[in-house]
Tab-separated table of C-alpha atoms in Angstrom:
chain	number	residue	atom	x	y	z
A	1	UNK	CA	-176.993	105.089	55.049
A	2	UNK	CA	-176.020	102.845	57.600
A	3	UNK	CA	-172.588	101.651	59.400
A	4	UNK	CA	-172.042	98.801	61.678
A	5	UNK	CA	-169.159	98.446	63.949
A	6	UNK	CA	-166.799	99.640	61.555
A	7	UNK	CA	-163.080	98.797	62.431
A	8	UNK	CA	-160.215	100.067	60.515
A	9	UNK	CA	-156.412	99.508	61.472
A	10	UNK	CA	-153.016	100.980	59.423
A	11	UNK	CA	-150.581	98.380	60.740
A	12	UNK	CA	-150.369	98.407	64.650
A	13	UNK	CA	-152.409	101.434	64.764
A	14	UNK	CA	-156.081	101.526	65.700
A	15	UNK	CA	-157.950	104.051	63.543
A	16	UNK	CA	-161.218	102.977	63.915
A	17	UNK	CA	-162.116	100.801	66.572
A	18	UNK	CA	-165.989	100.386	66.482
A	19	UNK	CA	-168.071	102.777	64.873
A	20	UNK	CA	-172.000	102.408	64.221
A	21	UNK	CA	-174.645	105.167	63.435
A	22	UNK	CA	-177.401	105.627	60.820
A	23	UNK	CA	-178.002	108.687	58.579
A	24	UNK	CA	-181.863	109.283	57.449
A	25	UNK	CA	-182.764	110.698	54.199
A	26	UNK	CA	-182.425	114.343	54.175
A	27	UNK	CA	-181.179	115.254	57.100
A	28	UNK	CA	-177.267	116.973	57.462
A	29	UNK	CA	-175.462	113.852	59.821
A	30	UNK	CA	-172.718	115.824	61.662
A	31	UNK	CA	-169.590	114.066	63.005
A	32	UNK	CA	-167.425	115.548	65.432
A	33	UNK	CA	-164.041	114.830	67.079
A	34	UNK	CA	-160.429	115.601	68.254
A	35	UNK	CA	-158.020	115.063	65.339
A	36	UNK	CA	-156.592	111.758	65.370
A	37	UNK	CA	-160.270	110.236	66.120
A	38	UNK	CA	-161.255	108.219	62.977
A	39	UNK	CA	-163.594	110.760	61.422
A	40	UNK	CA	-161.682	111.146	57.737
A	41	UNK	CA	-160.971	106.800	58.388
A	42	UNK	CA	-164.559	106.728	58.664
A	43	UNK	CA	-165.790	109.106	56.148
A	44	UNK	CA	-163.140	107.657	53.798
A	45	UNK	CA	-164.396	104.303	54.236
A	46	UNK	CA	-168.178	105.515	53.496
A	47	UNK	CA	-167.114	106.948	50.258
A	48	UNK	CA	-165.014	103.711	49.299
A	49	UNK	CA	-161.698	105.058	49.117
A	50	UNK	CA	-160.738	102.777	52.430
A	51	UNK	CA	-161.721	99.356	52.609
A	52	UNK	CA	-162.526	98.613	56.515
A	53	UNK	CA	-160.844	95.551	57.864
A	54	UNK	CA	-164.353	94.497	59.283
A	55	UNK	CA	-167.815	95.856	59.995
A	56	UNK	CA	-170.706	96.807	56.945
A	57	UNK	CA	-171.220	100.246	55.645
A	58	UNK	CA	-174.493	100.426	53.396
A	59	UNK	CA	-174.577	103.322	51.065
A	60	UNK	CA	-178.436	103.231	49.636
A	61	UNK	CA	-178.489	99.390	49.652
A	62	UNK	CA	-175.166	99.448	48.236
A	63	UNK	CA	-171.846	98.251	49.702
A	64	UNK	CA	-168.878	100.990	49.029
A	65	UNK	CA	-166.379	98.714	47.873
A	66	UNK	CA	-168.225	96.021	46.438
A	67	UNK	CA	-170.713	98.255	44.624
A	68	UNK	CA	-168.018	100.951	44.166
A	69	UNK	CA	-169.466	102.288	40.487
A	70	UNK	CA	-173.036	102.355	41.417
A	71	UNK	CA	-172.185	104.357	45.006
A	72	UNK	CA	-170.025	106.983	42.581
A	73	UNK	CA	-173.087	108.125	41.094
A	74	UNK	CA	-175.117	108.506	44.490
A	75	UNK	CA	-172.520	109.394	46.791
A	76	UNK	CA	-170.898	112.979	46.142
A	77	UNK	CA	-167.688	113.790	48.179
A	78	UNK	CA	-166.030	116.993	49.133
A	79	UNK	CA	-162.839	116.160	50.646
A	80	UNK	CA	-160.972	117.896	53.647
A	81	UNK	CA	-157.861	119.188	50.966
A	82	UNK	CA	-158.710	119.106	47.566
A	83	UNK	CA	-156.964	121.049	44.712
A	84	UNK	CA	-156.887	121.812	41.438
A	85	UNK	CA	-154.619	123.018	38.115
A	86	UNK	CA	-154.134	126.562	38.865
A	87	UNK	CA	-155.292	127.149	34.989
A	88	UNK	CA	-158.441	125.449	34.864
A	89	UNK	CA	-161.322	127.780	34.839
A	90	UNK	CA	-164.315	127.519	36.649
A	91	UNK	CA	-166.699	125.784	33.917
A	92	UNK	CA	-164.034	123.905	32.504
A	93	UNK	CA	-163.847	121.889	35.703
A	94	UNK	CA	-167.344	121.658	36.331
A	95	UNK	CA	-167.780	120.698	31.975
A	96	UNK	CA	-165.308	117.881	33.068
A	97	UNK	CA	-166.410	116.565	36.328
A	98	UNK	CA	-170.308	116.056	34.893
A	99	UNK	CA	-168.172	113.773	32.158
A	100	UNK	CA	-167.591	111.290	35.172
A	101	UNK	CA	-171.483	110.479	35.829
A	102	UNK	CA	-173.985	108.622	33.652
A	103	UNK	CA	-176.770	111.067	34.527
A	104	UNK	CA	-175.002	114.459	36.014
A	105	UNK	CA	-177.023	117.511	36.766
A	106	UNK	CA	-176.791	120.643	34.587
A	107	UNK	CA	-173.646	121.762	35.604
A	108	UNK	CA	-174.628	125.644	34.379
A	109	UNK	CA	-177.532	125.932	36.072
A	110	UNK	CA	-175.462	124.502	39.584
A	111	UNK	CA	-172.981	126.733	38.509
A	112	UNK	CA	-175.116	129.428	38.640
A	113	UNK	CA	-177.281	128.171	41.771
A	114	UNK	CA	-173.947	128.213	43.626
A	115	UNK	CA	-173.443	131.873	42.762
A	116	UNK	CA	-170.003	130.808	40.696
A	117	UNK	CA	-171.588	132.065	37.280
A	118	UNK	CA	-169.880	135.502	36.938
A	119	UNK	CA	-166.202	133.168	37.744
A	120	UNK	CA	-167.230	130.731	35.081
A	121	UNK	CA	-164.233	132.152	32.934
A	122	UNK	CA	-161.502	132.283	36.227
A	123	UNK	CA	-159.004	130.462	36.903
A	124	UNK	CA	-158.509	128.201	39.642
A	125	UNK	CA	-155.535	130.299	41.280
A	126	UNK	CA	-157.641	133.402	41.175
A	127	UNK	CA	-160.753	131.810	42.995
A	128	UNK	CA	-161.139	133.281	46.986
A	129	UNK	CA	-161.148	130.824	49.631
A	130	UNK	CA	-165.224	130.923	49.332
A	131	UNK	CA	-165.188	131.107	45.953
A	132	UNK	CA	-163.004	127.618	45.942
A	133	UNK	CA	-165.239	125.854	48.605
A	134	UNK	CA	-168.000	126.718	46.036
A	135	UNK	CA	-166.683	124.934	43.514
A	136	UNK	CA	-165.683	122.350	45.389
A	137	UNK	CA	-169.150	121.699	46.506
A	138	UNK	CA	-170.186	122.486	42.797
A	139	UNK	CA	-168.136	119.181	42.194
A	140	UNK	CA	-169.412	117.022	45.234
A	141	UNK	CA	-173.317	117.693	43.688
A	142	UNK	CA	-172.368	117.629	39.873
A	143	UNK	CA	-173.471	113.703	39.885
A	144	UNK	CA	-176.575	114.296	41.388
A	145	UNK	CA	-176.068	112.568	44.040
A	146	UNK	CA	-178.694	111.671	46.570
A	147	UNK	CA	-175.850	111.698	49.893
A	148	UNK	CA	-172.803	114.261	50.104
A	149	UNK	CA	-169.929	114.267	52.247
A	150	UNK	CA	-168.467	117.437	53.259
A	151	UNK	CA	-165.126	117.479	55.425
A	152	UNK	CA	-164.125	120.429	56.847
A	153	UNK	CA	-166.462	122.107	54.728
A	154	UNK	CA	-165.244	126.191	55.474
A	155	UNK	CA	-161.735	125.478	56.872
A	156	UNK	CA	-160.008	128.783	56.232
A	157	UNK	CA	-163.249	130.887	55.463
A	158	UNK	CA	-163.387	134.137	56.779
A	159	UNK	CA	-167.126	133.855	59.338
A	160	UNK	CA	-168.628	135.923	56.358
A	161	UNK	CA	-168.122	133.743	53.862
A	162	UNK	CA	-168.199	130.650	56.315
A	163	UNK	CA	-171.928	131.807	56.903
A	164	UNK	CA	-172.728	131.976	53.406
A	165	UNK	CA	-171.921	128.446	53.086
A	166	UNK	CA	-173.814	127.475	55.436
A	167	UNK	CA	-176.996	128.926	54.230
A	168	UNK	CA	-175.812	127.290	50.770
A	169	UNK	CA	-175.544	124.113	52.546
A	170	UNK	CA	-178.937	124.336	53.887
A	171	UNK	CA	-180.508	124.709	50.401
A	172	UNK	CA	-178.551	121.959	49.233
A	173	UNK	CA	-180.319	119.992	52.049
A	174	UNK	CA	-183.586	121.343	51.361
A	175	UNK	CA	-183.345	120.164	47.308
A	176	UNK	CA	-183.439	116.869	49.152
A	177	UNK	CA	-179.696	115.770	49.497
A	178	UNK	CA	-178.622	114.335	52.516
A	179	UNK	CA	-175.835	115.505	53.997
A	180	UNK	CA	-172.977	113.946	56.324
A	181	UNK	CA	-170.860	117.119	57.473
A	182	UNK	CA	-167.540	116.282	59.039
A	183	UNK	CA	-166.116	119.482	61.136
A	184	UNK	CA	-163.797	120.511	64.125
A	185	UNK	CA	-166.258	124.029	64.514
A	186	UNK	CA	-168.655	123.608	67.253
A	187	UNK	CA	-170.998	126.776	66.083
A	188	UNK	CA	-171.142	125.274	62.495
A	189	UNK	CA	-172.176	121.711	63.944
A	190	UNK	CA	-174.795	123.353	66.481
A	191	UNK	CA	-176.197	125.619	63.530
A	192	UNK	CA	-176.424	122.977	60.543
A	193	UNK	CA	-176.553	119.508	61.818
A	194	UNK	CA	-180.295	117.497	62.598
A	195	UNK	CA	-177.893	114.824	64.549
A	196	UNK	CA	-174.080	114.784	65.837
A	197	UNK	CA	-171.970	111.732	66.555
A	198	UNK	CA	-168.808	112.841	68.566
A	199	UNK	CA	-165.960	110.061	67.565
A	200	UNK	CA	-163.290	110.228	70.178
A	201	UNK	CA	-160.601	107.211	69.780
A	202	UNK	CA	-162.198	105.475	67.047
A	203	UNK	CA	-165.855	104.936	68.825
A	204	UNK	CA	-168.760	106.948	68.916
A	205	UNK	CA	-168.655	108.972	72.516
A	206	UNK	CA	-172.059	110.224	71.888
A	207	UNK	CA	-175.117	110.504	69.659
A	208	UNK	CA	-177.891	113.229	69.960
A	209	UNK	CA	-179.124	116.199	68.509
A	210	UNK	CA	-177.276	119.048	69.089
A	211	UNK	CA	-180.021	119.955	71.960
A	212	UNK	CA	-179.824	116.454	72.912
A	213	UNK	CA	-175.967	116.704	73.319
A	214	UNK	CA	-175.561	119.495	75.272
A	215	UNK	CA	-177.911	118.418	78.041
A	216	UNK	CA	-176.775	115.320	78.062
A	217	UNK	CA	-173.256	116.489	79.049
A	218	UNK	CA	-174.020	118.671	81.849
A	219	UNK	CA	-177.173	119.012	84.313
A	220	UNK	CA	-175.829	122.131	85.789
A	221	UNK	CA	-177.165	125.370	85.307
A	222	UNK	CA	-176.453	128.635	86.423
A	223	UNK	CA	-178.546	131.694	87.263
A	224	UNK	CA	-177.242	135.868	87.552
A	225	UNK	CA	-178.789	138.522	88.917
A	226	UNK	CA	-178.890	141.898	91.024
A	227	UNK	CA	-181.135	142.474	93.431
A	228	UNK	CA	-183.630	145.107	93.843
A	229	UNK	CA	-183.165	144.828	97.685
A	230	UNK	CA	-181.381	142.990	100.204
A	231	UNK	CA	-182.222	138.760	100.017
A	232	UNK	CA	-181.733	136.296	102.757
A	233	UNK	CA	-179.858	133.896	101.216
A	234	UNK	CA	-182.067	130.732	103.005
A	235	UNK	CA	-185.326	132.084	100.186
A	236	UNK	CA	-182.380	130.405	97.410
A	237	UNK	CA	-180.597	127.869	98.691
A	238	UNK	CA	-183.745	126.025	100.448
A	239	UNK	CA	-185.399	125.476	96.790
A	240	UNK	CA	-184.701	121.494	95.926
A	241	UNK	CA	-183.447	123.356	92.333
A	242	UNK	CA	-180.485	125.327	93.927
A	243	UNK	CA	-177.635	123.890	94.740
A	244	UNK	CA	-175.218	126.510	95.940
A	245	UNK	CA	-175.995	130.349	95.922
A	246	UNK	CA	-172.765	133.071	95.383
A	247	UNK	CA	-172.564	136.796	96.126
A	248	UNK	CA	-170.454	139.062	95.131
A	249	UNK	CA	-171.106	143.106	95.459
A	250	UNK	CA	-174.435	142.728	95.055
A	251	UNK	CA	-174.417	140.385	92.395
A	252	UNK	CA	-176.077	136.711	92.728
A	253	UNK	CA	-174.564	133.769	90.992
A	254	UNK	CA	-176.903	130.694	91.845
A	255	UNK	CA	-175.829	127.018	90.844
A	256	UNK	CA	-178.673	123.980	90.142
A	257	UNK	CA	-180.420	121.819	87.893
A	258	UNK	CA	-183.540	121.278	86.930
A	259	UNK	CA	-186.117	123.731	86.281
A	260	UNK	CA	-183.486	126.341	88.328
A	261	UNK	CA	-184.456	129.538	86.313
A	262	UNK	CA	-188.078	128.854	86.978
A	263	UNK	CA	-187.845	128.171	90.449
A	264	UNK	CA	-186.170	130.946	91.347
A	265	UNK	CA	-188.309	133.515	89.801
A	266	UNK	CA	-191.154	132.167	91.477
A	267	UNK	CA	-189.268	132.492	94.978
A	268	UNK	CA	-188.524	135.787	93.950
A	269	UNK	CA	-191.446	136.940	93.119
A	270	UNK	CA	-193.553	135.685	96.306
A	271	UNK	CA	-190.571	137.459	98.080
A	272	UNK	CA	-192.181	140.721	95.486
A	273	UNK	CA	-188.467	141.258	94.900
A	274	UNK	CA	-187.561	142.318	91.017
A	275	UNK	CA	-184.633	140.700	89.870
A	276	UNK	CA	-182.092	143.162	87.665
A	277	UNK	CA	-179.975	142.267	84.725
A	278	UNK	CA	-180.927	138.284	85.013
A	279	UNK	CA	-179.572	136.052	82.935
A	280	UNK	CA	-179.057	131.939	82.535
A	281	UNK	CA	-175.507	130.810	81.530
A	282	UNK	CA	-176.008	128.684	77.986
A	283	UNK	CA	-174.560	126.032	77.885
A	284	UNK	CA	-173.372	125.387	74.330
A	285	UNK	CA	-171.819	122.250	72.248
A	286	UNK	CA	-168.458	123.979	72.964
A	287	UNK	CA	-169.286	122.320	76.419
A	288	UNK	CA	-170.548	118.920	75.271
A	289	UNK	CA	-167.730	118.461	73.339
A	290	UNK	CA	-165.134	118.826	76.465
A	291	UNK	CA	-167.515	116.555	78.591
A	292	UNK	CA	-167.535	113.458	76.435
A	293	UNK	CA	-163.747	113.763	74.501
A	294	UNK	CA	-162.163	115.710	77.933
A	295	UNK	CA	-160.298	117.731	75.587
A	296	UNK	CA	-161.978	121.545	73.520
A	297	UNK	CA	-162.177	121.230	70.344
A	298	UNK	CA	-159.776	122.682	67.828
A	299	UNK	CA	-159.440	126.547	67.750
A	300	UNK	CA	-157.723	126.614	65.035
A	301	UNK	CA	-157.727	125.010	61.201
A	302	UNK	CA	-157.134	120.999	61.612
A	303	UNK	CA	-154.051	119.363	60.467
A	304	UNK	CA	-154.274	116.280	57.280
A	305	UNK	CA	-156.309	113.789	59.645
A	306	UNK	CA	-154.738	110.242	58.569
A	307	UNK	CA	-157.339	108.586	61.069
């Protein structure tokens, strides 16, 4: 799947200014953003459901809008809100859904691979929040489709339930479905996603594997410690790694880049000086995030995202 300096516009407003990235074949594509950055525009757009004012978007070979009944039965969708008669049961909407494709899987054996098959006969209303995203995945992959989009895939979940979905996710991956995950949760990006683009005002900020991402936004490391014995400071803060070197009751905080950790054992050790309780500050996606958007991301569920 491929997009190309997608732009998107609803009247003076600029959604989507210039967006480009490439998914590969079985690999979960994660984007990531403030609200208000374009994600849902773009994601939207992908599925067909917008039609971009310029740029290309290449589903398989296929254009979205153009080829919109060939990328229905290739491209599965699980949207940020969806919902559903309260009185429809579980296999009812599944039975339904598989109606819509020429060649849909076995909906009772996804049913059941999706651990829905003891709520086959539930209503919708009676369905848990997990139990709902289920089905709601259950739906996205009833097609058979080759590429799913997830939005906001556990919005709501309780972190139980969130991390069942992910390891559901993952074998949805591994059954060789590629995956393009939108979400505002930093840990779920970090833990699912092969590749992140962060989309901040309708470009992409950044593109990089998680690892990738995080390095890339900050060089700066930091190092903590106690001390077996007293240190002059000058062993520390003469290494080209360090920086800056704190103390504080006993306690060393020491500031670099590079191979810091590293080079401070080593001076530690020629000093034959054991080093208590140390410890290198992560630094996570959390982090990577602020760098390239300048603001954290959400904390707490996302409001309807109209770009």
């Amino acid at each position: 799947m491929e997009v190309q300096n997608l732009h998107k516009r609803y009247g003076r407003r600029v959604a989507v200014e210039d967006v480009s990235f490439t998914v590969e074949a079985g690999e979960i594509f994660g984007i990531i953003g403030p609200n208000g950055a374009g994600k849902t525009t773009t994601v939207e757009s992908i599925a067909g459901l917008r039609v971009p004012d310029s740029g290309t978007i290449s589903v398989l070979g296929l254009d979205p809008v153009k080829d919109r009944a060939e990328v229905r039965e290739c491209l599965g969708v699980q949207l940020q809100e969806s919902s559903f008669p309260d009185a429809i049961t579980v296999s009812e909407a599944l039975e339904l859904y598989s109606s819509f494709y020429r060649n849909p899987v076995d909906w009772q054996d996804l049913m059941e691979l999706l651990g829905l098959g003891d709520k086959r006969k539930a209503r919708y209303k009676a369905l848990s929040g997990g139990q709902k995203q289920r089905l709601s995945i259950a739906l996205a992959l009833v097609g058979g489709p080759r590429i799913a989009i997830l939005d906001e895939l556990t919005t709501g979940l309780d972190p139980q339930s969130r991390r069942d979905t992910w390891s559901l996710i993952e074998r949805v991956r591994d059954s060789g479905v590629t995956i393009l995950l939108v979400t505002h949760l930093m840990d779920e990006a970090e833990r699912l996603c092969d590749r992140i683009a962060v989309i901040d005002g309708g470009r992409v900020a950044a593109l990089d594997t998680p690892a990738g991402l995080i390095a890339a936004a900050s060089v700066m490391q930091q190092v903590r410690f106690r001390l077996s014995r007293p240190l002059d400071k000058r062993l520390l803060t003469e290494l080209p790694e360090v920086s800056d070197v704190e103390i504080t009751e006993g306690r060393y905080l020491v500031t670099g880049s590079g191979q810091l950790l590293g080079s401070v054992a080593g001076a530690l050790a020629r000093a034959e000086i054991v080093a208590e309780d140390l410890r290198i500050d992560q630094r996570s996606l959390d982090d990577a995030f602020v760098a390239f958007t300048g603001r954290p991301p959400e904390s707490s569920a996302p409001r309807q995202e109209e770009a």
